[in-house]
mmCIF file of C-alpha atoms and ligand atoms in Angstrom:
data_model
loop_
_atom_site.group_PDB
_atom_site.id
_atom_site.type_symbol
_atom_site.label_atom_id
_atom_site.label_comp_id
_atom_site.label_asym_id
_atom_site.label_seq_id
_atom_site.Cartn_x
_atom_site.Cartn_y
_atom_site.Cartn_z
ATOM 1 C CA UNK A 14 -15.205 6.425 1.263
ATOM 2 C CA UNK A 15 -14.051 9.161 -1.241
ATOM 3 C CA UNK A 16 -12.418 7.710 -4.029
ATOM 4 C CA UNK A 17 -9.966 9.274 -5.833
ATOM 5 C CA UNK A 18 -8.450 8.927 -9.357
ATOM 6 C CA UNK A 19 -5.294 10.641 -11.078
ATOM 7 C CA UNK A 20 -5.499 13.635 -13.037
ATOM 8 C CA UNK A 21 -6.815 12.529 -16.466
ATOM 9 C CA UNK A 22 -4.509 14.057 -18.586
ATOM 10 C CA UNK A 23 -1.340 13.003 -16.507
ATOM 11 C CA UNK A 24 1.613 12.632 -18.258
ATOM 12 C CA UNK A 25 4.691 11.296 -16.071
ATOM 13 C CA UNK A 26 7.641 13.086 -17.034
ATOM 14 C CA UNK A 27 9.889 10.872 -18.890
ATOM 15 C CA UNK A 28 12.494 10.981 -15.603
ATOM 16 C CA UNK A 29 9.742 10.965 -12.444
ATOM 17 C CA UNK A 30 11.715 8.197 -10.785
ATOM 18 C CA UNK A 31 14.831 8.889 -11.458
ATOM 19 C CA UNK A 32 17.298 8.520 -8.298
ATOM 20 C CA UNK A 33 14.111 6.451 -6.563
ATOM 21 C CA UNK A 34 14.686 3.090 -5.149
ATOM 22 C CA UNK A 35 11.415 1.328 -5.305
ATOM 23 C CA UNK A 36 10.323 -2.616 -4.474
ATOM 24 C CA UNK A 37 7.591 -3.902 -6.103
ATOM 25 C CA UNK A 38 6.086 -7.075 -4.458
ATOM 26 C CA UNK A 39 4.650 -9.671 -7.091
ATOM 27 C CA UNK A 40 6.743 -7.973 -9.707
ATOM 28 C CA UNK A 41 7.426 -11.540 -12.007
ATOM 29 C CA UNK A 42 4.105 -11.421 -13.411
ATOM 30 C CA UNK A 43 0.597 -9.265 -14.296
ATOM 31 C CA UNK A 44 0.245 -5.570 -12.889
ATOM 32 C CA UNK A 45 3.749 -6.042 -10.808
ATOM 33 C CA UNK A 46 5.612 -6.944 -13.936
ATOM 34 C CA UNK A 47 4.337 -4.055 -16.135
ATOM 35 C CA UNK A 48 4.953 -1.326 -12.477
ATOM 36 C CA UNK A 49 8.412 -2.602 -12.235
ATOM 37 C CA UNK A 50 9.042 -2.301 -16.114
ATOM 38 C CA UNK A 51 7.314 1.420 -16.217
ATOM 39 C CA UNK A 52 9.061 2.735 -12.793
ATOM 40 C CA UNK A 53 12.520 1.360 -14.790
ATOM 41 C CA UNK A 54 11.563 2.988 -17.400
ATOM 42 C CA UNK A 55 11.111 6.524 -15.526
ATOM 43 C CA UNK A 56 14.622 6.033 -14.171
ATOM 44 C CA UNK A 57 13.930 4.083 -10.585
ATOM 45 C CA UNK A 58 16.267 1.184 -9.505
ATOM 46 C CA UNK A 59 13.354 -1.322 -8.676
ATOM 47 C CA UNK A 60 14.134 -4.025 -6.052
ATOM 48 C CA UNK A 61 11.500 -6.792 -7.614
ATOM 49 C CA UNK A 62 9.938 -9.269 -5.461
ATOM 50 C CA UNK A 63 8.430 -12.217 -5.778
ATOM 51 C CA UNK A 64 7.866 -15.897 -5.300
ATOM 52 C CA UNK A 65 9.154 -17.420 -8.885
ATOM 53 C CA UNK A 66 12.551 -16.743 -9.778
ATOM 54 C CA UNK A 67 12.652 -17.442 -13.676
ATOM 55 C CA UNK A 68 9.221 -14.733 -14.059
ATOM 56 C CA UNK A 69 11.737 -12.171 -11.862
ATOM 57 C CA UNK A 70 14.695 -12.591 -14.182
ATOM 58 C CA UNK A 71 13.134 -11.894 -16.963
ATOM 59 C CA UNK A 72 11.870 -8.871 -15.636
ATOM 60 C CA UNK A 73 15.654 -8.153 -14.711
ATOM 61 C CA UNK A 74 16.446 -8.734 -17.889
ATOM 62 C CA UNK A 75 13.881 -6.887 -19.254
ATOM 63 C CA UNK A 76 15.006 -3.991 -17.273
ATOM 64 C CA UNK A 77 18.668 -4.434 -18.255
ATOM 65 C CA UNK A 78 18.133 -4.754 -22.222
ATOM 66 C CA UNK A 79 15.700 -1.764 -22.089
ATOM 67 C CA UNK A 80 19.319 0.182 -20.280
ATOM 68 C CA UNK A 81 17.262 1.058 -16.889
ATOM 69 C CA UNK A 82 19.075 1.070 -13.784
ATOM 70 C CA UNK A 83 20.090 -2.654 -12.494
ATOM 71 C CA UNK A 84 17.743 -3.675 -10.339
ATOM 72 C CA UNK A 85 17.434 -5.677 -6.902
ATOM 73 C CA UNK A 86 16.295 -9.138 -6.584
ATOM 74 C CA UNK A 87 14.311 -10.837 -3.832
ATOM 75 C CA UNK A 88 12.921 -14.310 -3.925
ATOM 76 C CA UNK A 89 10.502 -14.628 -1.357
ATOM 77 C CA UNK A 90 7.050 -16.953 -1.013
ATOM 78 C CA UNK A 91 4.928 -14.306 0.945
ATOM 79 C CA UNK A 92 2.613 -17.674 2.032
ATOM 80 C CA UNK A 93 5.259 -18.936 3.920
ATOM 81 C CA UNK A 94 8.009 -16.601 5.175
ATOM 82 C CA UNK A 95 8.157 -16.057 8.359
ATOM 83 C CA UNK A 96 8.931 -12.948 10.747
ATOM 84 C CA UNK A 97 12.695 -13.292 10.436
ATOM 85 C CA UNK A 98 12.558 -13.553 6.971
ATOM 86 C CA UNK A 99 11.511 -9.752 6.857
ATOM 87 C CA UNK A 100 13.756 -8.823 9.398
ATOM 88 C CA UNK A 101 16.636 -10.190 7.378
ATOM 89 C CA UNK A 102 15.193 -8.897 4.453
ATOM 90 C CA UNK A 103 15.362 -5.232 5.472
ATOM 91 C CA UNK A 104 18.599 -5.730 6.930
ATOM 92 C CA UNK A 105 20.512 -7.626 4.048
ATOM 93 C CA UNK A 106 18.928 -4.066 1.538
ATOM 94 C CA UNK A 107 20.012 -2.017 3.892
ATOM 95 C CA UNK A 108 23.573 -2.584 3.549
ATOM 96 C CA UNK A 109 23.035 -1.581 -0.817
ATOM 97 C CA UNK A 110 20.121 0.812 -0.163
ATOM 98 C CA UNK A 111 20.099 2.548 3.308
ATOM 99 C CA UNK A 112 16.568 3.991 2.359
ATOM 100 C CA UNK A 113 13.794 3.305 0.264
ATOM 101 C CA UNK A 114 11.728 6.063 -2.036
ATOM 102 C CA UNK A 115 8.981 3.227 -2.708
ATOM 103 C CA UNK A 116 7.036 0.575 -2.235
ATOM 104 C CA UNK A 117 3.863 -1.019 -4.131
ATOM 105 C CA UNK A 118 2.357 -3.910 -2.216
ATOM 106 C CA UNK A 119 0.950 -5.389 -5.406
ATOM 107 C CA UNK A 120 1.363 -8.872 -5.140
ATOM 108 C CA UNK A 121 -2.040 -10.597 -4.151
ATOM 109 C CA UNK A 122 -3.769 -14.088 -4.526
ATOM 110 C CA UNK A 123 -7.795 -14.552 -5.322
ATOM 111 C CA UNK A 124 -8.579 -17.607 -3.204
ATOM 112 C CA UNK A 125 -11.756 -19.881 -3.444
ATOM 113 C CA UNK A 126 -14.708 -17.598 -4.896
ATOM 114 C CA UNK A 127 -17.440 -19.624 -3.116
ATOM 115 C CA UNK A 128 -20.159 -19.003 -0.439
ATOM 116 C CA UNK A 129 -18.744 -18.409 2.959
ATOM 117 C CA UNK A 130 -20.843 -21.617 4.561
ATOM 118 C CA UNK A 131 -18.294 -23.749 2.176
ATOM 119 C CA UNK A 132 -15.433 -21.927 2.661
ATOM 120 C CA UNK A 133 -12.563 -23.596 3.824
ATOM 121 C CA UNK A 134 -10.817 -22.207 6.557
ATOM 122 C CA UNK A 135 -6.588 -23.172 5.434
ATOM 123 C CA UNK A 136 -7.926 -21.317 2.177
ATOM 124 C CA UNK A 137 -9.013 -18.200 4.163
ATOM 125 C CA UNK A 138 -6.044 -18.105 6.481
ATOM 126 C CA UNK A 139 -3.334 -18.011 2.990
ATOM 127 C CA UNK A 140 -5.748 -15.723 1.153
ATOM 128 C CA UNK A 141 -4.787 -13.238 4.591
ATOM 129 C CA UNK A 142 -1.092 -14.347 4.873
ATOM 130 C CA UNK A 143 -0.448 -12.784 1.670
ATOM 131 C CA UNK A 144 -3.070 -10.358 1.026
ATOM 132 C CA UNK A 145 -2.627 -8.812 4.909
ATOM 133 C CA UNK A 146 -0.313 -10.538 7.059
ATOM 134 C CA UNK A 147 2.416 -10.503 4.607
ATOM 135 C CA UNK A 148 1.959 -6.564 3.784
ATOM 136 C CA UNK A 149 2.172 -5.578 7.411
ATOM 137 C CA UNK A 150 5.247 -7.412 8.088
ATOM 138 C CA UNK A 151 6.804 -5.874 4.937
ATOM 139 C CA UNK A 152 5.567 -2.627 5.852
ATOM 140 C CA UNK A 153 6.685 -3.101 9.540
ATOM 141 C CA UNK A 154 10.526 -4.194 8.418
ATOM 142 C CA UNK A 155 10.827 -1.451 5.753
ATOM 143 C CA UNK A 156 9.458 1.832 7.143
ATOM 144 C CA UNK A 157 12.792 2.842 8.687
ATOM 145 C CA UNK A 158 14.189 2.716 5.337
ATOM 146 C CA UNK A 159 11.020 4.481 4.056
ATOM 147 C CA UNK A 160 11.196 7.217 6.408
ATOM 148 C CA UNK A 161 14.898 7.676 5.763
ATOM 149 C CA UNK A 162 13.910 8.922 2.308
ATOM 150 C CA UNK A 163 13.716 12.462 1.778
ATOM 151 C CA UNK A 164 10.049 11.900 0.308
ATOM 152 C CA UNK A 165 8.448 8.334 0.081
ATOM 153 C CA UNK A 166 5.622 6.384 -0.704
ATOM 154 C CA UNK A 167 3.606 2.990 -0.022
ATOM 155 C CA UNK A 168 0.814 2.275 -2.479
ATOM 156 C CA UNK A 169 -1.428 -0.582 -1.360
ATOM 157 C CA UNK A 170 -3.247 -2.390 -3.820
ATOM 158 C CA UNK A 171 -7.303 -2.329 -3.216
ATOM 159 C CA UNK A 172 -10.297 -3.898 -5.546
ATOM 160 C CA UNK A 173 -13.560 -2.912 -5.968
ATOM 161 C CA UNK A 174 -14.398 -5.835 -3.448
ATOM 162 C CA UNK A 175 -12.621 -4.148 -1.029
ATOM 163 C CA UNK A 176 -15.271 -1.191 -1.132
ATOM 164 C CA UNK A 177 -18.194 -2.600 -1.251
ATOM 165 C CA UNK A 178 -18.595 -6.213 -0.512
ATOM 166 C CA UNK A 179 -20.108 -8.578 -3.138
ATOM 167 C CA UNK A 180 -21.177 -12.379 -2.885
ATOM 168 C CA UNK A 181 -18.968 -15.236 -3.302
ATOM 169 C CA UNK A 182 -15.601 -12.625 -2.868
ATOM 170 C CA UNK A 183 -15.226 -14.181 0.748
ATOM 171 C CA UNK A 184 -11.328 -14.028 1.970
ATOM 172 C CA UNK A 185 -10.630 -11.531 -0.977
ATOM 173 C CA UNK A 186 -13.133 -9.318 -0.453
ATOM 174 C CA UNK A 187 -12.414 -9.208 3.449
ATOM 175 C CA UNK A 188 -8.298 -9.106 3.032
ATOM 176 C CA UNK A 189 -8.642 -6.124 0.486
ATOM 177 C CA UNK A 190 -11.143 -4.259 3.001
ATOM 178 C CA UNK A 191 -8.595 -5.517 5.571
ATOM 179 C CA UNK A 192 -5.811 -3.483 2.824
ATOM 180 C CA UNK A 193 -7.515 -0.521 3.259
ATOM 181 C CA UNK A 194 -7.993 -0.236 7.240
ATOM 182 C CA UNK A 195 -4.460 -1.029 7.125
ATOM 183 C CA UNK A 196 -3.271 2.167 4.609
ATOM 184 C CA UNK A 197 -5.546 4.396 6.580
ATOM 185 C CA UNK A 198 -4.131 3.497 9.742
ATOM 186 C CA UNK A 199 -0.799 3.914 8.877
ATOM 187 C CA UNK A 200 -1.241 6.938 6.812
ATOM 188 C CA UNK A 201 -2.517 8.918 10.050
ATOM 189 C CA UNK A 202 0.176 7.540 11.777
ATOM 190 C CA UNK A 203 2.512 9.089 9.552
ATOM 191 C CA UNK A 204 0.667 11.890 8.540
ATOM 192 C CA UNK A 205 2.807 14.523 10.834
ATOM 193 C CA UNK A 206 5.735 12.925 11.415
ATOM 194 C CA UNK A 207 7.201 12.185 8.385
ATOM 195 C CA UNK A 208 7.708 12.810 4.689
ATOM 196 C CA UNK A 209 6.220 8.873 4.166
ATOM 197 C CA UNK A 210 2.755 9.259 2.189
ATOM 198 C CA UNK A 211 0.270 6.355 2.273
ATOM 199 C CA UNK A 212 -2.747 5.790 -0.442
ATOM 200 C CA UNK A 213 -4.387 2.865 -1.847
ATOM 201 C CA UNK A 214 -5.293 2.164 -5.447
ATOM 202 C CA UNK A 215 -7.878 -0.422 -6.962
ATOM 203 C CA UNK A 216 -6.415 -1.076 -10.862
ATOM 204 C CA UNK A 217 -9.972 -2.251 -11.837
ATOM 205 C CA UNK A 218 -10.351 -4.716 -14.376
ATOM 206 C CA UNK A 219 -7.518 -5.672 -16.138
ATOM 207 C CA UNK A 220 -6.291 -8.580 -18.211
ATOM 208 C CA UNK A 221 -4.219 -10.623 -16.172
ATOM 209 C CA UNK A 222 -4.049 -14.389 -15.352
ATOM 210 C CA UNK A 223 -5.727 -13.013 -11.802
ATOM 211 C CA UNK A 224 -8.455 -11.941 -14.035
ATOM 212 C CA UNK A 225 -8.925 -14.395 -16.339
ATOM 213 C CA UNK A 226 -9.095 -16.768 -13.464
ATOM 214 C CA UNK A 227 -11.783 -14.874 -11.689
ATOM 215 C CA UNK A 228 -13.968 -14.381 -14.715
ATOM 216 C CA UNK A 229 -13.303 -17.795 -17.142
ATOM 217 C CA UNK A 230 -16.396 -15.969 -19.650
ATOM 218 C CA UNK A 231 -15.008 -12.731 -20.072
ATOM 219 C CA UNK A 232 -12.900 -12.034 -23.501
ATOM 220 C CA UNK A 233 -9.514 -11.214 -21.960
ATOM 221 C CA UNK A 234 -8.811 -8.734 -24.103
ATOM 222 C CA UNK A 235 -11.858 -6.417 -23.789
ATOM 223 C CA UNK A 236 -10.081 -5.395 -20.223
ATOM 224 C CA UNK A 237 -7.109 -2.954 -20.626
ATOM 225 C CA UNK A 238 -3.447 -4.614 -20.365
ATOM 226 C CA UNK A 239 -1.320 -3.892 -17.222
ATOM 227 C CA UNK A 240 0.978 -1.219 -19.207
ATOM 228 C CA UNK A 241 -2.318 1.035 -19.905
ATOM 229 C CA UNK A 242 -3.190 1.711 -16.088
ATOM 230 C CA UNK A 243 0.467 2.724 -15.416
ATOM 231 C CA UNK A 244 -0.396 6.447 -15.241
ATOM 232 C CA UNK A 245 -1.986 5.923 -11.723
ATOM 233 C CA UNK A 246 0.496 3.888 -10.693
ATOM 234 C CA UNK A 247 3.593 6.452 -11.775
ATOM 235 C CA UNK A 248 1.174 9.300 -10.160
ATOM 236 C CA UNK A 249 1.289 8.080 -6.984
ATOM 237 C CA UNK A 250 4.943 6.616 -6.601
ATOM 238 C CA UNK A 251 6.412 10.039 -7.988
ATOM 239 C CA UNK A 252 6.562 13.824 -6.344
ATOM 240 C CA UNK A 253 3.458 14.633 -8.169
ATOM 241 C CA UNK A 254 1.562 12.943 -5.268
ATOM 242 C CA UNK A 255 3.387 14.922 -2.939
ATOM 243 C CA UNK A 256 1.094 15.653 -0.111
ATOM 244 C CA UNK A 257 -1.425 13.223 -0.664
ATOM 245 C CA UNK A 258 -1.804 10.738 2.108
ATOM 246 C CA UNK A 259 -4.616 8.478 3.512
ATOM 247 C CA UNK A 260 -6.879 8.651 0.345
ATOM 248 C CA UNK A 261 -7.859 5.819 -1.917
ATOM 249 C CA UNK A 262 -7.086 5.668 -5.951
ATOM 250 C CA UNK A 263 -9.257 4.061 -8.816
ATOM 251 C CA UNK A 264 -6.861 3.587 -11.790
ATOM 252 C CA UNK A 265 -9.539 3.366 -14.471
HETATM 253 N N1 LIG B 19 -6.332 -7.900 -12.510
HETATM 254 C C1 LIG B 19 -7.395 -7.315 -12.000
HETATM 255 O O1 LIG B 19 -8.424 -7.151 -12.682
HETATM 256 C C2 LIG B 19 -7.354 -6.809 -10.573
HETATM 257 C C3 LIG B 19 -8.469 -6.092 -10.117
HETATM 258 C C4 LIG B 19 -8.454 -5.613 -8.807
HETATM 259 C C5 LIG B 19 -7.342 -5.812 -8.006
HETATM 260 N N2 LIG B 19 -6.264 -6.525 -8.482
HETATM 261 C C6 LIG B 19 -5.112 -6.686 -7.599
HETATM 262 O O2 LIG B 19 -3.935 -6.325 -8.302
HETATM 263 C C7 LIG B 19 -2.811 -7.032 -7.770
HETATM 264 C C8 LIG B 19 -2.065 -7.704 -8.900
HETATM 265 O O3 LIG B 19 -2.922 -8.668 -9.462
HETATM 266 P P1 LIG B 19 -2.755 -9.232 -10.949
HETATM 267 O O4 LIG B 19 -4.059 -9.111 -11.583
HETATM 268 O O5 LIG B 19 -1.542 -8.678 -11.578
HETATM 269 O O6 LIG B 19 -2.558 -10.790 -10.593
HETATM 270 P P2 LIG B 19 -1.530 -11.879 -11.091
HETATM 271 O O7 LIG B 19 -1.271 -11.722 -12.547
HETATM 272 O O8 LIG B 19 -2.062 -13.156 -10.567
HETATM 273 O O9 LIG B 19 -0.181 -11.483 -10.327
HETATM 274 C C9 LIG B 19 -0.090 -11.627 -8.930
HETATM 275 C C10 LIG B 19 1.349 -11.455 -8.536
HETATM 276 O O10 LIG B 19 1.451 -11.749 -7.127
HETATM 277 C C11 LIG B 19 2.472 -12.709 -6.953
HETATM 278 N N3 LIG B 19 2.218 -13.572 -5.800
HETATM 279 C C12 LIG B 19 1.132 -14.334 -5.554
HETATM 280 N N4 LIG B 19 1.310 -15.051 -4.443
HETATM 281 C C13 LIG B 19 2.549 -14.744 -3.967
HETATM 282 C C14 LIG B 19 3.316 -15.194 -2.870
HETATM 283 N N5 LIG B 19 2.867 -16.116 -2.037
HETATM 284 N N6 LIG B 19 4.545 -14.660 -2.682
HETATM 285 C C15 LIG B 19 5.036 -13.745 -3.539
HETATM 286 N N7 LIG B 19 4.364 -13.288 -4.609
HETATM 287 C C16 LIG B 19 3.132 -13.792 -4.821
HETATM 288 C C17 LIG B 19 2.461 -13.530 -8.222
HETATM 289 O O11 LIG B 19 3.664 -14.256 -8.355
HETATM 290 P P3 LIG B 19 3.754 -15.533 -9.351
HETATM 291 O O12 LIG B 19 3.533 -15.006 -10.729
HETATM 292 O O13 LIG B 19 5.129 -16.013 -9.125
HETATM 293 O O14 LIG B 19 2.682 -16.476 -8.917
HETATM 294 C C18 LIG B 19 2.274 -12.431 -9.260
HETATM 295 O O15 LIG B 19 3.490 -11.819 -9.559
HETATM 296 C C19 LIG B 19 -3.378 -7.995 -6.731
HETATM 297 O O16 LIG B 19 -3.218 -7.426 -5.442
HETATM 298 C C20 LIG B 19 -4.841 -8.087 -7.091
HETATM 299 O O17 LIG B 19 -5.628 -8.418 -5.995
HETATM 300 C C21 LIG B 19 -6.261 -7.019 -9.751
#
């Protein structure tokens, strides 16, 4: 697999977003938080998702005091909702925004890091309801609104254990190889039929409670902080992607 990154010296213009409507799954807290406060900040009205209301108003609020546009608010537990949850979903953002210029499937969970002979199998199955399951039904209930937009695009979120396998990464490892399969699937679906693009991107190490959790011995702050691998992330939600499809993004 060819992996890409985004032009070192990129500098987003100051309005890249603006007039976008973007959701941003897992946008209370870590790399979702900082996307949804840096797309705001280039002028997109960001529809935050995510399973914890309090951490998702106070990245509305965040939002608000900073004077971006007002954004959307969904409270959903990707573990647990069910089919007609997305289908309601899309309909009920329909009715405020009849298409959609974005969406970053960020939100994630790591699961048990141990061998696969003791992994437990309900462990395995929510690691894929929210790393896959829930990204295809999202996906699935959103792309009309997504290919109603002039230009869009759907930025899955990969890890370097979804490249190359390592020990002990088990259901992670497999749902994030799982991630990409699905992105390059749907990207050559799309590729000639409509203005929807389709790329992947692996934010590499970065201080978040994710992180921290996964590696207890590492000092925190020797990884860079969510806000300083934006510049992917703005690359390949604006028009400066444009025409880029199918391929797969490291941030760092
Ligand atoms: N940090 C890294 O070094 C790193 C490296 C490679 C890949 N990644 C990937 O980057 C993405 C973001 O990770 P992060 O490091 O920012 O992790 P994080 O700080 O743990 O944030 C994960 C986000 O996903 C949300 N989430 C988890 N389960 C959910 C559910 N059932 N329903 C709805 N939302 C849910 C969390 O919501 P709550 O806060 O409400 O729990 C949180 O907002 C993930 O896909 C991860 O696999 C991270």
């Amino acid at each position: 697999m060819e992996i890409l990154t985004a032009p070192a010296d990129y500098a987003p213009r100051a309005d890249l977003l603006t007039g976008k409507t973007i959701v941003v799954t897992g946008a209370g807290d870590g790399i979702g938080r900082a996307a949804a406060l840096s797309y705001a900040q280039h002028g997109a009205t960001i529809i935050l998702l995510g399973r914890t209301g309090h951490k998702l108003e106070a990245v509305y609020d965040e939002i608000e005091a900073a004077g971006g546009p007002r954004p959307g608010f969904i409270e959903l537990d990707l573990a647990t909702a069910a089919e007609e949850n997305y289908q309601t979903l899309s309909d009920n953002l329909a009715t405020e925004f009849p298409y959609l210029d974005g969406l970053l499937h960020n939100a994630g969970i790591l699961g048990d890091r141990r061998p696969i002979e003791s992994a437990g199998y309900a462990s395995w199955q929510q690691v894929m309801q929210v790393n896959v399951n829930a990204q295809f039904l999202l996906t699935r209930y959103l792309l009309p609104q997504l290919q109603g937009a002039p230009a869009a695009s759907i930025v899955f979120t990969s890890s370097g254990v979804g490249r190359t396998g390592r020990a002990y990464w088990g259901a992670y490892a497999a749902s994030k190889f799982a991630t990409e399969g699905f992105m390059q699937v749907l990207a050559s679906e799309l590729e000639n039929t409509s203005k929807v693009r389709v790329n992947s991107l692996n934010p590499g190490a970065t201080n978040t409670s994710m992180r921290r959790t996964a590696y207890p011995a590492e000092t925190p702050t020797d990884n860079p902080a969510p806000q300083d691998i934006m510049p992917a992330y703005l690359f390949l939600m604006g028009d400066d992607s444009a025409g880029i499809t199918g391929m797969a993004f490291d941030a760092q």
